[in-house]
JSON list of C-alpha atoms in Angstrom, two decimals:
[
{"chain": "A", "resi": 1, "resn": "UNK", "atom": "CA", "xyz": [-6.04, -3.83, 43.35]},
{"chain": "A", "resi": 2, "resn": "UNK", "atom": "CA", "xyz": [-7.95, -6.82, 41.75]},
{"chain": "A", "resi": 3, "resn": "UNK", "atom": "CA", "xyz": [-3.94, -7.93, 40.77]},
{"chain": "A", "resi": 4, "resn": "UNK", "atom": "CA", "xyz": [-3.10, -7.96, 44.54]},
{"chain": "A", "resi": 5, "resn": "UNK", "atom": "CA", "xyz": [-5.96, -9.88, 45.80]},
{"chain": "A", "resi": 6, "resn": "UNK", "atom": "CA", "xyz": [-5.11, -13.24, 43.19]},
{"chain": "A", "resi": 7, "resn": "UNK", "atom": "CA", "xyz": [-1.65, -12.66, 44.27]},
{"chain": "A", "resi": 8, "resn": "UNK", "atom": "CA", "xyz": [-2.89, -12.71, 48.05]},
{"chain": "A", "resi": 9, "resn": "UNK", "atom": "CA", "xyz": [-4.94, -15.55, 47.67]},
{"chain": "A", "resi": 10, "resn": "UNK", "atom": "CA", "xyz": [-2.62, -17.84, 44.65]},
{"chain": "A", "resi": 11, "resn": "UNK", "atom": "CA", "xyz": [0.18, -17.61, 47.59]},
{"chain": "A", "resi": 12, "resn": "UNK", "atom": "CA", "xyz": [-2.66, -18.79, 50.53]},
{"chain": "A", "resi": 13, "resn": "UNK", "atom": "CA", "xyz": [-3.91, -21.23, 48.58]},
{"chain": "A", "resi": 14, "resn": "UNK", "atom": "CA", "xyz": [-0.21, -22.88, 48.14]},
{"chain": "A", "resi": 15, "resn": "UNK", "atom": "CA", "xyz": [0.50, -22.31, 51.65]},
{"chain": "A", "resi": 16, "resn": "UNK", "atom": "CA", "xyz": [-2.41, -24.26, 52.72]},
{"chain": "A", "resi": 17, "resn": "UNK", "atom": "CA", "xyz": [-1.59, -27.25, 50.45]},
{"chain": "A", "resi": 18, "resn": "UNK", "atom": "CA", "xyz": [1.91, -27.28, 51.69]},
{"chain": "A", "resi": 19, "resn": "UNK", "atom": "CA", "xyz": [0.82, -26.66, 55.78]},
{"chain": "A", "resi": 20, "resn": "UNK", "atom": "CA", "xyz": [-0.08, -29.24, 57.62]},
{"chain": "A", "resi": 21, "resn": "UNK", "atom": "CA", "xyz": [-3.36, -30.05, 59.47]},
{"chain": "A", "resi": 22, "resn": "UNK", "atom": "CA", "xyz": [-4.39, -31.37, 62.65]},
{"chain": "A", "resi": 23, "resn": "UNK", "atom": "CA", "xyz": [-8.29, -31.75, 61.57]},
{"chain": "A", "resi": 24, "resn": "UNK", "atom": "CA", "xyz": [-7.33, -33.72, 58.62]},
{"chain": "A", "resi": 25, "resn": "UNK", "atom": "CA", "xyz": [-7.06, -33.86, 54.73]},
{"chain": "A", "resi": 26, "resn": "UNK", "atom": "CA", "xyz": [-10.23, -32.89, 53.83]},
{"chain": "A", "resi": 27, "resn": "UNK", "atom": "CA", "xyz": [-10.16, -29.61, 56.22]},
{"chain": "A", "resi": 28, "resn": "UNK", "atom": "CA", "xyz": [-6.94, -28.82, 53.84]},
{"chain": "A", "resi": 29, "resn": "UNK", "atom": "CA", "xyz": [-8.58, -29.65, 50.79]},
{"chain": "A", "resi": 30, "resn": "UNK", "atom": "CA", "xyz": [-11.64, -27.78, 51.60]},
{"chain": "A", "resi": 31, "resn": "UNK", "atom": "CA", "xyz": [-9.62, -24.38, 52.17]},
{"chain": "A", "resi": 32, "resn": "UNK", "atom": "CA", "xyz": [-7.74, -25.19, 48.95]},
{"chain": "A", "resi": 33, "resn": "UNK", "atom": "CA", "xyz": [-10.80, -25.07, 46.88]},
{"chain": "A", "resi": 34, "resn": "UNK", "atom": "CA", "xyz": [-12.04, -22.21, 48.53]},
{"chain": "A", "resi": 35, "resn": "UNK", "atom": "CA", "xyz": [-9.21, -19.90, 48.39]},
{"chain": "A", "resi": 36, "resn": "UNK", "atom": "CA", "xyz": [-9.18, -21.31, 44.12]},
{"chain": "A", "resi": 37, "resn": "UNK", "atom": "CA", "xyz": [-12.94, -20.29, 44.23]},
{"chain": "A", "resi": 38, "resn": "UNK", "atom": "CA", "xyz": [-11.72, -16.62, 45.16]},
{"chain": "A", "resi": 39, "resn": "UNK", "atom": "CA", "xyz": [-9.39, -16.38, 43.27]},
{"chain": "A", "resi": 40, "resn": "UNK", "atom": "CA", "xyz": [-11.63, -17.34, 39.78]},
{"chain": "A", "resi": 41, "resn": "UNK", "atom": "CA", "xyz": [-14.35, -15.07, 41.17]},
{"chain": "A", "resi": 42, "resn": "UNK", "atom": "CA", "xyz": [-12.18, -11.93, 41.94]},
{"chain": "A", "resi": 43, "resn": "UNK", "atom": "CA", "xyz": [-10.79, -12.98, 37.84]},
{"chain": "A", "resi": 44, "resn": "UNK", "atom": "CA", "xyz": [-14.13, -13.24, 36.84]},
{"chain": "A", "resi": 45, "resn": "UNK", "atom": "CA", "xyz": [-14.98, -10.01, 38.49]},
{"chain": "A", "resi": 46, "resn": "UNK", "atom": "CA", "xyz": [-12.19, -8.31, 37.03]},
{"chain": "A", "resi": 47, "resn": "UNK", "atom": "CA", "xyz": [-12.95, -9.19, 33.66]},
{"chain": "A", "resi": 48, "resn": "UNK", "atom": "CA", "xyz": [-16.52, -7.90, 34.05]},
{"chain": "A", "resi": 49, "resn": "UNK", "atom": "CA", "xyz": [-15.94, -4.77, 35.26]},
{"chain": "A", "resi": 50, "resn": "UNK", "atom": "CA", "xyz": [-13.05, -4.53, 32.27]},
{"chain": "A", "resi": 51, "resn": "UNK", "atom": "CA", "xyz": [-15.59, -5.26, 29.89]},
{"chain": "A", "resi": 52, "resn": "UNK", "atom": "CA", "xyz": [-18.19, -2.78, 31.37]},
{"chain": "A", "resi": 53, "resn": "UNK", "atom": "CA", "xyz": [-15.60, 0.18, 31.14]},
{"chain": "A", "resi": 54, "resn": "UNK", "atom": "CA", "xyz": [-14.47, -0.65, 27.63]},
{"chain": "A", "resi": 55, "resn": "UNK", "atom": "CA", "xyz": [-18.15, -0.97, 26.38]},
{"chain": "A", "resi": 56, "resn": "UNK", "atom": "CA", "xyz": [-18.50, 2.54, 28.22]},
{"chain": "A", "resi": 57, "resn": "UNK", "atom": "CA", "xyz": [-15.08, 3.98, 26.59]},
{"chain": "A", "resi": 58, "resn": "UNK", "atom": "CA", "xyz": [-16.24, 2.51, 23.04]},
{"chain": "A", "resi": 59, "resn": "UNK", "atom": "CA", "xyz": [-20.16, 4.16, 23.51]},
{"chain": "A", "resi": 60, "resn": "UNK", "atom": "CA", "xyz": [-18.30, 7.40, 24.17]},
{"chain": "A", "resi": 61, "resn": "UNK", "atom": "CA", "xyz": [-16.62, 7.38, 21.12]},
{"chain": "A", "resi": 62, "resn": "UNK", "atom": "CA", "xyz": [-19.45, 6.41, 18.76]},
{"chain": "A", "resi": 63, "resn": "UNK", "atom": "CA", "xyz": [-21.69, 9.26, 20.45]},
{"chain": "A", "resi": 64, "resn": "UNK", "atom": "CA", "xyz": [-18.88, 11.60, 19.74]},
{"chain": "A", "resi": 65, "resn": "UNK", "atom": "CA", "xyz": [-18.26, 10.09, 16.08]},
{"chain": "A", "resi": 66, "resn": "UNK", "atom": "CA", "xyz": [-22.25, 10.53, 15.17]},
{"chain": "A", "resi": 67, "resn": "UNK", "atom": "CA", "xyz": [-22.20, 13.84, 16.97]},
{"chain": "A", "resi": 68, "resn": "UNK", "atom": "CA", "xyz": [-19.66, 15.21, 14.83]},
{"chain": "A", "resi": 69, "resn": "UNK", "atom": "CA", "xyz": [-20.92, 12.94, 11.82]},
{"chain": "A", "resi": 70, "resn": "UNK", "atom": "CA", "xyz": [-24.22, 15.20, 11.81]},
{"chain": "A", "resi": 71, "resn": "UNK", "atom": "CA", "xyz": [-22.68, 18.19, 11.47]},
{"chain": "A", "resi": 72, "resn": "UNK", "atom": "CA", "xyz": [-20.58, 16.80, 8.15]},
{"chain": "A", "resi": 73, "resn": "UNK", "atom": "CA", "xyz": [-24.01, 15.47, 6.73]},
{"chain": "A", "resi": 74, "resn": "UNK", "atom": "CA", "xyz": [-25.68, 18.88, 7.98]},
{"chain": "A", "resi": 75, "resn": "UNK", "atom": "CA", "xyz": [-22.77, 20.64, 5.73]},
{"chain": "A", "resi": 76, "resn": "UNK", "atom": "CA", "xyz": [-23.10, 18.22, 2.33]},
{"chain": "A", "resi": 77, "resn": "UNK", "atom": "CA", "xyz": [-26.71, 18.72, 2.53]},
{"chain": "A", "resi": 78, "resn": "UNK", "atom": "CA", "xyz": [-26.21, 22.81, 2.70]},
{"chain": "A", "resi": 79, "resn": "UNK", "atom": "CA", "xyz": [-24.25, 22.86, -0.27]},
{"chain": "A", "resi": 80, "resn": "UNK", "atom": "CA", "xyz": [-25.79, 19.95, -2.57]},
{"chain": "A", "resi": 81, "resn": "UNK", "atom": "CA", "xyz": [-29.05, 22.05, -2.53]},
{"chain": "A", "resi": 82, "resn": "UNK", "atom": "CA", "xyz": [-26.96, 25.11, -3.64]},
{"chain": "A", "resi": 83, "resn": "UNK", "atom": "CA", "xyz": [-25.61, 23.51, -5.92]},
{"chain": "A", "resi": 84, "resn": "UNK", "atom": "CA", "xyz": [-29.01, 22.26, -6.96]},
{"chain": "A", "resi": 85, "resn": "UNK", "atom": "CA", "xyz": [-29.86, 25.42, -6.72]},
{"chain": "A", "resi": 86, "resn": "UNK", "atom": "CA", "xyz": [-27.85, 26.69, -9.29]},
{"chain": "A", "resi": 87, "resn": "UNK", "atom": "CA", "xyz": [-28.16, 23.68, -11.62]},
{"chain": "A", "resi": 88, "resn": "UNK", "atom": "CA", "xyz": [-32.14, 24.48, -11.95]},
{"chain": "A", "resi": 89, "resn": "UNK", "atom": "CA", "xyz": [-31.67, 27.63, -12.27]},
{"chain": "A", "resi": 90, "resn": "UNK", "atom": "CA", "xyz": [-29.56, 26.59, -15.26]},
{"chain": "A", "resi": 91, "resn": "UNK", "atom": "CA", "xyz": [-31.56, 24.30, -16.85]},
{"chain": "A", "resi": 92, "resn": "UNK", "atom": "CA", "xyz": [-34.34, 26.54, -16.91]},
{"chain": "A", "resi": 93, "resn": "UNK", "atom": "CA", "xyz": [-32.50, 29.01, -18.64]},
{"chain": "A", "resi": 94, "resn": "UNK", "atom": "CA", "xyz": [-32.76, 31.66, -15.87]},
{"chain": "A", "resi": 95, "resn": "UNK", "atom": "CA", "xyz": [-29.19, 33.21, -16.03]},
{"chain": "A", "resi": 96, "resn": "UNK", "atom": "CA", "xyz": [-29.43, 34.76, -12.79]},
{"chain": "A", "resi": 97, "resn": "UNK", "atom": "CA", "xyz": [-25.51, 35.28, -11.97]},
{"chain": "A", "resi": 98, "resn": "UNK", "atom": "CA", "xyz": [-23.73, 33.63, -9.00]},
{"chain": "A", "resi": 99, "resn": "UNK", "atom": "CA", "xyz": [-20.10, 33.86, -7.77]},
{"chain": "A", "resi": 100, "resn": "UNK", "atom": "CA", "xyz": [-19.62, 30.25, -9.02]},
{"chain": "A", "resi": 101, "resn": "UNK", "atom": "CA", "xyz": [-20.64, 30.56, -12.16]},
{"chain": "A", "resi": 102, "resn": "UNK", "atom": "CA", "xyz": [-19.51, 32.19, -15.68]},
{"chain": "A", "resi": 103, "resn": "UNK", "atom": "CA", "xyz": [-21.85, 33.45, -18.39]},
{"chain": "A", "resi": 104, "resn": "UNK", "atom": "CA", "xyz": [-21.39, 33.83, -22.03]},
{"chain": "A", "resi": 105, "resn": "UNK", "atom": "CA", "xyz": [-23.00, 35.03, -24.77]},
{"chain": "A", "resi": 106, "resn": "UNK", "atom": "CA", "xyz": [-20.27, 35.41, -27.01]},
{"chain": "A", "resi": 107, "resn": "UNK", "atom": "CA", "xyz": [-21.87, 32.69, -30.13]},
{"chain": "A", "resi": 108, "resn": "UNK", "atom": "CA", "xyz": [-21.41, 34.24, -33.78]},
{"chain": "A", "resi": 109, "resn": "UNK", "atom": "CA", "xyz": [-23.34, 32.94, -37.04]},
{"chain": "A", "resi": 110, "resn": "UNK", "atom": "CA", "xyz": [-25.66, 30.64, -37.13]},
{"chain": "A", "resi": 111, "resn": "UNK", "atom": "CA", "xyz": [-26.30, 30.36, -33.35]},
{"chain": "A", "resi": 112, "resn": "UNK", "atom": "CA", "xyz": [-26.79, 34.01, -32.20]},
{"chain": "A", "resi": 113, "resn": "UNK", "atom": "CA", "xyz": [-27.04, 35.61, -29.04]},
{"chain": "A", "resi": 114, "resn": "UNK", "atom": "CA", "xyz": [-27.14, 32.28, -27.56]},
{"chain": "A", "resi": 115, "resn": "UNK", "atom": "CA", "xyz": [-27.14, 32.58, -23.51]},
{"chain": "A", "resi": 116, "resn": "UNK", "atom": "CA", "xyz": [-25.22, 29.32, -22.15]},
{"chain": "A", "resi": 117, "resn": "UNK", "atom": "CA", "xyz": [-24.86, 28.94, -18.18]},
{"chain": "A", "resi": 118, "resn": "UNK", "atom": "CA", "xyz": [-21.53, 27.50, -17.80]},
{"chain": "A", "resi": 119, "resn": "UNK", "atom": "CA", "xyz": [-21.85, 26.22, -13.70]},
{"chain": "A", "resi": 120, "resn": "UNK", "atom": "CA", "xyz": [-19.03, 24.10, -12.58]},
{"chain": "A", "resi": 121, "resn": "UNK", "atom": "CA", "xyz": [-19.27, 21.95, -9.85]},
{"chain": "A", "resi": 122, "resn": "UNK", "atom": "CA", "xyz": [-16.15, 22.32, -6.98]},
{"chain": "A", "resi": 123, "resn": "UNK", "atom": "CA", "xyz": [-19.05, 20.58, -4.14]},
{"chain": "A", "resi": 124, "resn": "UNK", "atom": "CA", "xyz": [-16.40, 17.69, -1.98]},
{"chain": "A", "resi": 125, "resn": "UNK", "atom": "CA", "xyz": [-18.36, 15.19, 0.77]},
{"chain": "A", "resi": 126, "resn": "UNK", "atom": "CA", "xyz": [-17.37, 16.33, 4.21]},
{"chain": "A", "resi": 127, "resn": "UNK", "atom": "CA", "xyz": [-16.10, 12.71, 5.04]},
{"chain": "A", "resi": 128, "resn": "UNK", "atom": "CA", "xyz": [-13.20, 13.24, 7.45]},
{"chain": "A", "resi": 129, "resn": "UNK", "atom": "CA", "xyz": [-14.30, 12.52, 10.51]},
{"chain": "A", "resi": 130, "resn": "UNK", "atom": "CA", "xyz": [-15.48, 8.94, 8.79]},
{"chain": "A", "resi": 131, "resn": "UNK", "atom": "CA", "xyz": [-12.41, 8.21, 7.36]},
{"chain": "A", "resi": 132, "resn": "UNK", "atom": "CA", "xyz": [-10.76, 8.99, 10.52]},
{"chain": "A", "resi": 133, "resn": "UNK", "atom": "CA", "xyz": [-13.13, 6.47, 12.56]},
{"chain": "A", "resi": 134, "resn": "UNK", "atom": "CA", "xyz": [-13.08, 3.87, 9.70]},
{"chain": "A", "resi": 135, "resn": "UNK", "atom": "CA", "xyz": [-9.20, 3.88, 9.67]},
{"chain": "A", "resi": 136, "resn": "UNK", "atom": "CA", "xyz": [-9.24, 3.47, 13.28]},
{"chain": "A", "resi": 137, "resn": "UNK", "atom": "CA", "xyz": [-11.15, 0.02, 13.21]},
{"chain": "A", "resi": 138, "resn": "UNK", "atom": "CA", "xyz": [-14.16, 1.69, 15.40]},
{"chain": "A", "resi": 139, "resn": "UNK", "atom": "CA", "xyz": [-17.19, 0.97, 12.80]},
{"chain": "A", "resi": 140, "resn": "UNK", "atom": "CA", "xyz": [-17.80, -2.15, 14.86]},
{"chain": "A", "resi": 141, "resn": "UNK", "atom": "CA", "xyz": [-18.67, -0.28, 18.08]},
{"chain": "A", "resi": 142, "resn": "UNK", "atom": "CA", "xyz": [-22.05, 1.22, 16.01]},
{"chain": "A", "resi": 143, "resn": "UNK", "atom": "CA", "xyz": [-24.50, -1.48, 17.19]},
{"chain": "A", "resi": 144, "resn": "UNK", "atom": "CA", "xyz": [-27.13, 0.29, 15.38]},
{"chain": "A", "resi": 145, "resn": "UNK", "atom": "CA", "xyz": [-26.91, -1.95, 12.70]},
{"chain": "A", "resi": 146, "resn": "UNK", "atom": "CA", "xyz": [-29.56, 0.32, 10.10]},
{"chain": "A", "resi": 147, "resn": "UNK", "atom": "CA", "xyz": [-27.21, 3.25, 10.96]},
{"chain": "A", "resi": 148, "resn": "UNK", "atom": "CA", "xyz": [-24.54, 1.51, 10.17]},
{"chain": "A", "resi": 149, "resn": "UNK", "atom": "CA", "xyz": [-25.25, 0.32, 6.70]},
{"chain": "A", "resi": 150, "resn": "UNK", "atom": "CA", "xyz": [-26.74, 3.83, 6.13]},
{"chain": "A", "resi": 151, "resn": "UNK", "atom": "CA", "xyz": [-23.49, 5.51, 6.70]},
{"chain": "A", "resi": 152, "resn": "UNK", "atom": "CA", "xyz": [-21.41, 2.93, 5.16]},
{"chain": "A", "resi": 153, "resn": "UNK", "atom": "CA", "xyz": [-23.91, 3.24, 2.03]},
{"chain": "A", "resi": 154, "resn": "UNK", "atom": "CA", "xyz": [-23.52, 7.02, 1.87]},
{"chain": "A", "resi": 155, "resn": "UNK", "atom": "CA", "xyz": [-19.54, 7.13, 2.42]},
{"chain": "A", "resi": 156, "resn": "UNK", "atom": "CA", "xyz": [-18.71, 3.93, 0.56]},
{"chain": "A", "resi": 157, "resn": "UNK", "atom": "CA", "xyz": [-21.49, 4.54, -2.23]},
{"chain": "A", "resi": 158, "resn": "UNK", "atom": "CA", "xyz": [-23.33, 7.39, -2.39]},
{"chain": "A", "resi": 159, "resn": "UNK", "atom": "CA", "xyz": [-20.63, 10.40, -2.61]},
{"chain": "A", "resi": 160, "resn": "UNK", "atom": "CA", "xyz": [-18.88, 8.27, -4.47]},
{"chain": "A", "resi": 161, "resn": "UNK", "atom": "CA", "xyz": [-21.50, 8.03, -7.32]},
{"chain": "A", "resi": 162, "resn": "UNK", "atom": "CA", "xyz": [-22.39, 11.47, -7.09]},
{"chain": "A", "resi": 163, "resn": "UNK", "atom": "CA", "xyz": [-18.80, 12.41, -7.42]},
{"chain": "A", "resi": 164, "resn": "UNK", "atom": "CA", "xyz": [-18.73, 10.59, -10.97]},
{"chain": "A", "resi": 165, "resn": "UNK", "atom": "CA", "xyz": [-21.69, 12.42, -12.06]},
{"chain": "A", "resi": 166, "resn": "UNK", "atom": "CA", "xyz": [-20.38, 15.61, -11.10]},
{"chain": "A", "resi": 167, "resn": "UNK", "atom": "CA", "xyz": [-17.17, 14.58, -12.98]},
{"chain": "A", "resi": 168, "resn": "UNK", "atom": "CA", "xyz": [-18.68, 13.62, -16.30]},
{"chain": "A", "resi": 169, "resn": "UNK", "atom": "CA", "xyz": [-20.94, 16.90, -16.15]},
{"chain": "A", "resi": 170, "resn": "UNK", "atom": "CA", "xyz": [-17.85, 19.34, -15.54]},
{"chain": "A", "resi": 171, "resn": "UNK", "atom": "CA", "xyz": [-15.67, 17.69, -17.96]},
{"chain": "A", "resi": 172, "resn": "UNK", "atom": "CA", "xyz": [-18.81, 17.68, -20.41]},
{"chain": "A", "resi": 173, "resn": "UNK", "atom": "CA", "xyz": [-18.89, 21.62, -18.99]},
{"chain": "A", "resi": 174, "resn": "UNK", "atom": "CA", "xyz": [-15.14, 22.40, -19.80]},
{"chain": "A", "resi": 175, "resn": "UNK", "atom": "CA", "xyz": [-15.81, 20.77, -23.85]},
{"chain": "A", "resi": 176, "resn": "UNK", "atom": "CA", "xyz": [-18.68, 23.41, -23.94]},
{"chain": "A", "resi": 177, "resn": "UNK", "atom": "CA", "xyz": [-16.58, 26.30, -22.45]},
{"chain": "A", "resi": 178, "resn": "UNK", "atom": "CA", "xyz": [-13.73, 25.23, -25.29]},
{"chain": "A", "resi": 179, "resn": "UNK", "atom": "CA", "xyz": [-15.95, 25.13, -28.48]},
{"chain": "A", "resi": 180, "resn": "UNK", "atom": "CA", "xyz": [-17.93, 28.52, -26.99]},
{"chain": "A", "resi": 181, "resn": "UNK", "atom": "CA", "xyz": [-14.94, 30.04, -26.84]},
{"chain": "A", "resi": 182, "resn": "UNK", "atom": "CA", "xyz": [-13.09, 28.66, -30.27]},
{"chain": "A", "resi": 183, "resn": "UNK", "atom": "CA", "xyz": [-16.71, 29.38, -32.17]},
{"chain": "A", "resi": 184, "resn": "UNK", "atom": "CA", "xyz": [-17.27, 26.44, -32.75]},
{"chain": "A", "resi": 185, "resn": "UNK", "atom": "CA", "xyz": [-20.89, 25.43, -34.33]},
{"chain": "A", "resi": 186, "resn": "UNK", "atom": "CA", "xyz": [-20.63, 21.92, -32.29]},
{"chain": "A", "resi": 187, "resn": "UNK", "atom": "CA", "xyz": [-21.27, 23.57, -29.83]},
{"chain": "A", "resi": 188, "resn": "UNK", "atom": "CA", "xyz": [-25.16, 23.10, -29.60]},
{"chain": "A", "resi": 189, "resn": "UNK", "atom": "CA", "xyz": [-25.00, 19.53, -29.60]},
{"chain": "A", "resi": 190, "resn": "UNK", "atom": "CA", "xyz": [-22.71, 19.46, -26.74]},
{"chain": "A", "resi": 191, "resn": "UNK", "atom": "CA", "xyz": [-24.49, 21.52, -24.94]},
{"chain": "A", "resi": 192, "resn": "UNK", "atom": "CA", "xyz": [-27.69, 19.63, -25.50]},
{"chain": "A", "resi": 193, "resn": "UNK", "atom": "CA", "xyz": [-25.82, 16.64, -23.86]},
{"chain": "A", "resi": 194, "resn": "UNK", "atom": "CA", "xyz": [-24.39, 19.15, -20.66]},
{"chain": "A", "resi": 195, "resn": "UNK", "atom": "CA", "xyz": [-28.26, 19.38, -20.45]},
{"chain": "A", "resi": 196, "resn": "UNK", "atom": "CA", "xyz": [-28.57, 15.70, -19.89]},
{"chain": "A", "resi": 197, "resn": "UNK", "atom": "CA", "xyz": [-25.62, 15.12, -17.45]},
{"chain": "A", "resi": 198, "resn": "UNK", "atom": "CA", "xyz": [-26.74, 18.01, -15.30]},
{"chain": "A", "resi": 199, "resn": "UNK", "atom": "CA", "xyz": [-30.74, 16.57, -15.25]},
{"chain": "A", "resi": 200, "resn": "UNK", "atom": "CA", "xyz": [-28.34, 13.51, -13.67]},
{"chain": "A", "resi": 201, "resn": "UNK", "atom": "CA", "xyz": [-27.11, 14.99, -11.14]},
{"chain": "A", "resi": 202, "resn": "UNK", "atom": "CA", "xyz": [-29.41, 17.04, -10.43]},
{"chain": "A", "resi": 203, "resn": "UNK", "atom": "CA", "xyz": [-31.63, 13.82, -9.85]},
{"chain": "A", "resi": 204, "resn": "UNK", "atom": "CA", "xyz": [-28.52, 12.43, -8.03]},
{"chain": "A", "resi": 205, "resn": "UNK", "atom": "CA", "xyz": [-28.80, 15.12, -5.70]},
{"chain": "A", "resi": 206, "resn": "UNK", "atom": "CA", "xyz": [-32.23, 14.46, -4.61]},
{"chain": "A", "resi": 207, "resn": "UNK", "atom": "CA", "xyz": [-31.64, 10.91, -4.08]},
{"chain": "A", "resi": 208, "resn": "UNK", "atom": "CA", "xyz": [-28.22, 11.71, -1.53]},
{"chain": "A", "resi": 209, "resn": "UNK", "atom": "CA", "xyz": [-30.57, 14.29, 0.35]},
{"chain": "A", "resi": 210, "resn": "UNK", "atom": "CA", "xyz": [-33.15, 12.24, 1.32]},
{"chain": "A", "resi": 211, "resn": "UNK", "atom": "CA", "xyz": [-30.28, 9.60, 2.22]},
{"chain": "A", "resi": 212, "resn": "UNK", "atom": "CA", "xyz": [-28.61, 12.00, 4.44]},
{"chain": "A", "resi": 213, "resn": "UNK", "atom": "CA", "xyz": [-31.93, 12.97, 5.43]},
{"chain": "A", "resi": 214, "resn": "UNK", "atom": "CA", "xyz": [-32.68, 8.91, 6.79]},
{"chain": "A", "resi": 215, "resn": "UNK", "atom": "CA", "xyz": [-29.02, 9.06, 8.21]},
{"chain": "A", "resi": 216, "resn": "UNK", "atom": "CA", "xyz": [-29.65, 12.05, 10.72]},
{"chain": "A", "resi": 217, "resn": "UNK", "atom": "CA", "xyz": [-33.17, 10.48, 11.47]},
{"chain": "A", "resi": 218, "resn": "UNK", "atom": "CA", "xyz": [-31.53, 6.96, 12.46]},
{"chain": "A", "resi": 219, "resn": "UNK", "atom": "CA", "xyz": [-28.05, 9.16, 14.25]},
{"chain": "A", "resi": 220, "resn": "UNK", "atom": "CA", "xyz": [-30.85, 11.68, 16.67]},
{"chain": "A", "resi": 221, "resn": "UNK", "atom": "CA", "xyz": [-32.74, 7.89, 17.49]},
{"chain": "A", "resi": 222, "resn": "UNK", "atom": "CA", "xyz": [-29.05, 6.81, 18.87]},
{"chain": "A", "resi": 223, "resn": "UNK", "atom": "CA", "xyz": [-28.23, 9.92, 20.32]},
{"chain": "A", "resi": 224, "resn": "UNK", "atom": "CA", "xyz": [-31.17, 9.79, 22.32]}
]
């Protein structure tokens, strides 16, 4: 519609340069400028309201993208405190079974009856729906800037760091599970250093819970 109007008034303003008029020049020139007024107002206007409906469209999508964002953090932070869960448990030497872990007690001479907890970690950052609105160029629309550096921080940081720890504890875990198995007399050493790596994550895991905790906090402020 906006299209048809500058065409309307391109092809007037033309016409009234080429037409000629009985109350002189300056009547001519005058309805020249004013149809060229019209016509970079109705451009003017059209750009506006263009802008106002893509700043609409690209709000829409960030509200659904933090919507759908809380229920991914919601999800991590569920199963980082089992896993906690389980890792205390461990530590403490409370060998209360679980469906994710395996328990031995299978040490001969001179370690006996030695309980060890052997608790891997299979935990994976629900990060989809970022990587899908990263990929997509659409970080930019989050004027939130706090927000923003939050979730970039805890996608482009965060689970990454506490996906190394969990790494170096489960391949510590599967050295363990090899010398419990083969008999092997090492095996108290190495499972005095399992000890260690799971006290780091376990720490880990306190520090990415309160960080998805400061996330949700800054995503409800937007939302509202």
């Amino acid at each position: 519609m906006a299209d048809l109007e500058i065409r309307k008034h391109a092809k007037q303003a033309l016409k009234t340069l080429a037409k000629e008029d009985r109350k002189g020049p300056w009547h001519k020139i005058k309805e020249f400028f004013l149809e060229i007024f019209i016509i970079v107002f109705a451009v003017s206007l059209s750009i506006w309201l263009h802008g106002l409906s893509e700043k609409s469209h690209q709000a829409e999508e960030v509200r659904e993208f933090l919507t759908d964002l809380k229920s991914d953090l919601a999800a991590d932070k569920e199963r980082i405190l089992k896993v906690k869960k389980q890792l205390t448990i461990s530590s403490k030497g409370k060998l209360t079974p679980s469906p994710d872990a395996i328990y031995m007690d299978t040490l001969r001479q001179p370690v006996k009856n030695q309980h060890i907890y052997l608790n891997f970690i299979s935990r994976k950052a629900n990060s989809g729906n970022y990587e899908g609105f990263k990929s997509s160029g659409n970080i930019g629309y989050i004027h939130n800037k706090i927000l923003k550096r939050k979730i970039l921080k805890y996608y482009e940081q965060d689970v990454q760091s506490l996906e190394d720890d969990e790494r170096i504890y489960n391949n510590q875990m599967e050295k363990v599970m090899d010398l419990v198995l083969s008999e092997n007399k090492a095996v108290r050493a190495n499972a005095y250093f399992l000890d260690t790596y799971m006290k780091n994550v376990i720490k880990n895991y306190d520090v990415t819970t309160s960080n998805i905790d400061s996330i949700l906090i800054e995503i409800n402020k937007d939302l509202k």
